[in-house]
Coordinates of C-alpha atoms in Angstrom, one line a residue:
X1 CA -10.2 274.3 89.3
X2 CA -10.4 277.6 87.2
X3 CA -9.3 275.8 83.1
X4 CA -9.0 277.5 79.4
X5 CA -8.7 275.5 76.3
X6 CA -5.6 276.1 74.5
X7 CA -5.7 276.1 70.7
X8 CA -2.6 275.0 68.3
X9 CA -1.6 274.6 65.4
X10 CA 1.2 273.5 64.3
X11 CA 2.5 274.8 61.4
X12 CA 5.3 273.3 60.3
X13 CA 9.3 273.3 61.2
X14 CA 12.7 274.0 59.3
X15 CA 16.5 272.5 59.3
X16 CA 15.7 269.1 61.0
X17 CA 18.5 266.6 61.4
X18 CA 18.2 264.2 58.5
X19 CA 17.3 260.4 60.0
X20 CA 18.7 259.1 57.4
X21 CA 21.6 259.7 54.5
X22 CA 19.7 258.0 52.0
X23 CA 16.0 258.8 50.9
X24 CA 13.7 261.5 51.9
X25 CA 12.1 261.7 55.4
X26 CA 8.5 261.1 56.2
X27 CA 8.1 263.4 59.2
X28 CA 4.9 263.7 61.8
X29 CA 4.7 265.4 65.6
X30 CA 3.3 264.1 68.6
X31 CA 2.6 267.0 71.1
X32 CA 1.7 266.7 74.7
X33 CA 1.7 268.8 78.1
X34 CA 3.8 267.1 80.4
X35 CA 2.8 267.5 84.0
X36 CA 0.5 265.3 86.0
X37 CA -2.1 264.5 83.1
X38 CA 0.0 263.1 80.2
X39 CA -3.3 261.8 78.8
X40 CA -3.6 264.1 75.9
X41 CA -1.8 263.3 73.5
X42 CA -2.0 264.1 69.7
X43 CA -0.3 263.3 66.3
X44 CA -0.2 265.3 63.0
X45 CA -0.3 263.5 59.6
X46 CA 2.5 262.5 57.9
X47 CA 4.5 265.0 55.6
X48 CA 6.1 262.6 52.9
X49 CA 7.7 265.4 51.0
X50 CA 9.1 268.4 53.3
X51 CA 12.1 265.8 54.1
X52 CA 13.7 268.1 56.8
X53 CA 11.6 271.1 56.1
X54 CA 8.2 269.8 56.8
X55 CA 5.0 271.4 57.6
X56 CA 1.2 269.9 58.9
X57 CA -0.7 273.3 59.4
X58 CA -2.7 271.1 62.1
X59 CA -4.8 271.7 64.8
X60 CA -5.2 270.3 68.5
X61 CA -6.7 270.9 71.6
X62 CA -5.6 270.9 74.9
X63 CA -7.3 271.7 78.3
X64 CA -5.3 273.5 80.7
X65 CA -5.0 274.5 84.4
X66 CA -4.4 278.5 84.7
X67 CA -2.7 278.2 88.2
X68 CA -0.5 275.1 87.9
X69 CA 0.3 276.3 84.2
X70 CA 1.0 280.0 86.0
X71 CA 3.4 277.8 89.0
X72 CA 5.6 276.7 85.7
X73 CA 4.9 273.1 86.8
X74 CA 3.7 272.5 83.1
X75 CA 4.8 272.2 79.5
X76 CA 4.1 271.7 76.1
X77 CA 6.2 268.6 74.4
X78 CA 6.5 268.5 70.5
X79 CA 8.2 265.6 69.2
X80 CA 9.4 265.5 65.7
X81 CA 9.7 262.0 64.5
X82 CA 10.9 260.4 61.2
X83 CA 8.6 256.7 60.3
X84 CA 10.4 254.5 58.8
X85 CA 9.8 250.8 57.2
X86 CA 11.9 249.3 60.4
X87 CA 10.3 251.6 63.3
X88 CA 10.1 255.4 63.5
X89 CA 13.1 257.3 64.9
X90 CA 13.1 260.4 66.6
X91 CA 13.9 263.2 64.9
X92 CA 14.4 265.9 67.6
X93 CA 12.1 267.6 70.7
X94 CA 10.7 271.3 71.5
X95 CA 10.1 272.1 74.9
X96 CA 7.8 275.3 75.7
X97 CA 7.2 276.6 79.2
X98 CA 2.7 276.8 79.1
X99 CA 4.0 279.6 81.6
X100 CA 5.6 281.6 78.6
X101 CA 2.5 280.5 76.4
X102 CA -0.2 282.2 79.2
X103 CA 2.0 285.5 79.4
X104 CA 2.6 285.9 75.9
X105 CA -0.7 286.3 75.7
X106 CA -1.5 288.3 78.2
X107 CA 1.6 290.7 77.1
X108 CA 0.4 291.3 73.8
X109 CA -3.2 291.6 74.6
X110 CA -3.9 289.6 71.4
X111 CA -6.1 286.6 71.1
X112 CA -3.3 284.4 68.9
X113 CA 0.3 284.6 68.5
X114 CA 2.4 282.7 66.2
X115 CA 5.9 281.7 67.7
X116 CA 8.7 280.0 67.1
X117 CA 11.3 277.6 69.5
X118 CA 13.9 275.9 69.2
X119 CA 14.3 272.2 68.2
X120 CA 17.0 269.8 70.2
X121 CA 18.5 266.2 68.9
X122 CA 18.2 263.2 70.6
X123 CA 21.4 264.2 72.0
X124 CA 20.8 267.4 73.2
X125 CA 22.2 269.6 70.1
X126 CA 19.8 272.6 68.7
X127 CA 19.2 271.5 65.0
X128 CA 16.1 273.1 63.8
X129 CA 13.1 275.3 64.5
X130 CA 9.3 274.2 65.5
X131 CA 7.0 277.2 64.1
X132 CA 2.7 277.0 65.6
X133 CA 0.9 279.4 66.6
X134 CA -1.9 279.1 69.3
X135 CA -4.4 281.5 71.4
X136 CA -6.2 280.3 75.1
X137 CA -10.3 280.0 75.2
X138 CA -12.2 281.4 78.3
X139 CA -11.4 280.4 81.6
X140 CA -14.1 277.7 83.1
X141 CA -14.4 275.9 86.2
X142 CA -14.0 272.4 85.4
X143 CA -16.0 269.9 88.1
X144 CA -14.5 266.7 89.5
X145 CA -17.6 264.2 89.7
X146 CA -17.7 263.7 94.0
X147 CA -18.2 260.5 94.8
X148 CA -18.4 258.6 98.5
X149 CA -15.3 258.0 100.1
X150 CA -13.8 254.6 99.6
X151 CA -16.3 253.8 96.7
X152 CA -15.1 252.2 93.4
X153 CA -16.0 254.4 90.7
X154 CA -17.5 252.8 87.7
X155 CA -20.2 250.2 90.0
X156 CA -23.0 249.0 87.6
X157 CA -24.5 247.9 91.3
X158 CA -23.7 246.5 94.7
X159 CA -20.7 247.2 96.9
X160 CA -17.4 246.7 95.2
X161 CA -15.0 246.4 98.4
X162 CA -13.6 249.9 98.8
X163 CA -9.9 250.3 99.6
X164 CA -9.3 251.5 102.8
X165 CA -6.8 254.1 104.6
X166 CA -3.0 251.9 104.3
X167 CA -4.1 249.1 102.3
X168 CA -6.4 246.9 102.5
X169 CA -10.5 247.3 102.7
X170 CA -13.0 247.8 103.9
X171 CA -15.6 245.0 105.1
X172 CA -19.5 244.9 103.0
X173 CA -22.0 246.9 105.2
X174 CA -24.4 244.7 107.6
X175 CA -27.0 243.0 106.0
X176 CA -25.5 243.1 102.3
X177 CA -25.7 240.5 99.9
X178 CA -24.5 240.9 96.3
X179 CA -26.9 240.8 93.7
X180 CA -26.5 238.4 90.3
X181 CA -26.2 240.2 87.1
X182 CA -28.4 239.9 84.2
X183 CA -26.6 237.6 81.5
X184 CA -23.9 236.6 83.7
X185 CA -23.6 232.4 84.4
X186 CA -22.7 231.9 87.5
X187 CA -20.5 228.6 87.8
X188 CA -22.0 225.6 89.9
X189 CA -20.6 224.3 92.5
X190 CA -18.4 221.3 91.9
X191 CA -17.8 218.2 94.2
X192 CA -14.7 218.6 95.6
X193 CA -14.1 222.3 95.0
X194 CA -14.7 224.7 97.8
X195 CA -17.8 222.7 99.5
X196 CA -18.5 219.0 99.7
X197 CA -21.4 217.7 97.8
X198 CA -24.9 217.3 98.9
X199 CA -25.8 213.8 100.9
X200 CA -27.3 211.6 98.9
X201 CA -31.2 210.1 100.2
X202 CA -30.5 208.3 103.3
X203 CA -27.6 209.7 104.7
X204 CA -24.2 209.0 104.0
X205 CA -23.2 205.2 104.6
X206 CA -21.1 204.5 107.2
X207 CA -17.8 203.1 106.4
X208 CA -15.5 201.2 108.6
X209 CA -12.2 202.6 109.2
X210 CA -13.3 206.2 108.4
X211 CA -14.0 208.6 111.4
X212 CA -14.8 206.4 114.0
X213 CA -14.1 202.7 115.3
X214 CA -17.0 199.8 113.9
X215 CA -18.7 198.7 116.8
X216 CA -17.9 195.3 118.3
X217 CA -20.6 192.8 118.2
X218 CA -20.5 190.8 122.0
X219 CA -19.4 187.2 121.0
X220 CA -21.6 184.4 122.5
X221 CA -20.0 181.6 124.0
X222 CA -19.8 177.9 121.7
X223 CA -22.0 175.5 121.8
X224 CA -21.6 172.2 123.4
X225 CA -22.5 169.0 121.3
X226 CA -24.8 166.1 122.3
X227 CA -22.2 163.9 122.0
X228 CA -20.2 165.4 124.9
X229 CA -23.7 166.3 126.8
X230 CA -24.6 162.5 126.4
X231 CA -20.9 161.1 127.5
X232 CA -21.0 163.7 130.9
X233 CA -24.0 162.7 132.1
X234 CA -23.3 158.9 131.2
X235 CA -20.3 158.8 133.7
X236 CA -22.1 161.0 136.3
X237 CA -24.6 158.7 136.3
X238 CA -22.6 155.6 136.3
X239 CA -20.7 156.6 139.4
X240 CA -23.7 157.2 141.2
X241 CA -24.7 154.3 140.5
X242 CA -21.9 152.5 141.7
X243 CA -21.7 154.3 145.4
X244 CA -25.3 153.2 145.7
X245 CA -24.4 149.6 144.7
X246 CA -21.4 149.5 146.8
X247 CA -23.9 151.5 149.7
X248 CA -26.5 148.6 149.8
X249 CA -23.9 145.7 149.8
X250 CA -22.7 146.7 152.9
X251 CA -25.9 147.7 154.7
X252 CA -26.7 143.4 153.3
X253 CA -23.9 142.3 154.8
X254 CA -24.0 143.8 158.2
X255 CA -27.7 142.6 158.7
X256 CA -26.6 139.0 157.9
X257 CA -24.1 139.2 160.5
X258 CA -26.2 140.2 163.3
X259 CA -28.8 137.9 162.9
X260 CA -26.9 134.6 162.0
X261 CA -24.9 135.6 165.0
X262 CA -27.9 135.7 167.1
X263 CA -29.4 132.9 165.5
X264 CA -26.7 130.3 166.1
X265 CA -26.2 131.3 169.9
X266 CA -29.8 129.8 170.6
X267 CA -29.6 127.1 169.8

């Protein structure tokens, strides 16, 4: 965009509103051009003496933009303010058109004019005149560095998530992988905090109760004493005993029969 530098100075001002009733004033001006830059502002010094007549005979500097300043979008703001020992008040304001500043100039066909405008009260009364003079530079082109779409400005290195269309952003290229600055400590990772720690050599025990059931041991069957071995096999073998007793008692006594039978018939 096509720029000139506009020179003023401002010079000084008559018939301010008194801030006070008692004491002198100690005036000073801020000036700016409103509009969408309201970056550049300046202050004068502090005139401790001209009470409501004061005067600064200081220069500024401001850079301005032919065609918006052309479109009337822009102005030049002088505020007139009174510092005091509890917080400066405001004294009054002068507002001038950059449009009226541009064809002054180009009216005259001189390089500086000297001009005067009116000065308004907080509350909107004229009290007071702001005199400066001023003259415009040269035009130039002023350059807006270019810079890749989404990118933040200002990256030392890497990819600094770029804001995308809406909200939001866009997601790290393929592949990427941020790189550690020199002289910056990264924090170490804590237990508990974002990842678990490292397993100690061995593996982690295994506790019961936690993630899965112990495993059941198979329980063997109790074993039998002596004593009761001893005792079972006692009366298993005692009646055993006695049906073989009882067995050849009788096979005695039906032999005897049959032969004294036999026996005693003969003679």
């Amino acid at each position: 965009m096509e720029c000139r530098m506009l020179d003023i100075t401002l010079i000084s001002a008559k018939g301010l509103k008194k801030a006070s009733l008692i004491g002198k004033m100690d005036v000073y001006a801020v000036a700016y051009i409103s509009g969408p830059d309201k970056s550049q502002k300046l202050k004068t010094h502090v005139d401790k003496d001209g009470g409501s007549d004061p005067s600064w005979n200081f220069p500024m500097k401001f850079t301005v933009d032919e065609a918006t300043g052309l479109q009337n979008r822009l102005t030049l703001v002088v505020e007139i303010k009174h510092e005091g020992t509890f917080g400066d008040k405001e004294v009054g304001e002068a507002h001038v058109p950059i449009k009226e500043l541009l064809e002054g100039v180009t009216k005259e066909g001189k390089s500086e004019q000297v001009v005067s405008y009116q000065v308004r009260t907080p509350s909107g009364k004229p009290k007071g005149n702001l005199k400066f003079s001023y003259k415009f530079g040269e035009k130039f082109v002023e350059t807006v560095p270019a810079y890749p779409v989404g990118m933040a400005v200002g990256s030392s290195s890497g990819y600094q998530q770029p804001y995308a269309a809406g909200g939001g952003y866009y997601p790290p290229p393929a592949g990427y992988a941020p790189q550690p600055q020199p002289g910056y400590a990264y924090p170490q990772q804590q237990p508990g905090y974002g990842y678990p720690p490292p397993p100690p050599p061995g593996g982690y025990p295994t506790q019961p109760g936690y993630g899965y059931p112990p495993v059941q041991q198979p329980q063997q069957p109790p074993k039998k004493s002596g004593l009761g071995m001893g005792l079972g096999a006692g009366l298993l073998g005692g009646a055993l005993g006695g049906l073989l007793i009882a067995d050849i008692a009788s096979d005695a006594a039906s032999g005897c029969g049959g032969g004294c039978g036999g026996g005693c018939g003969g003679f």
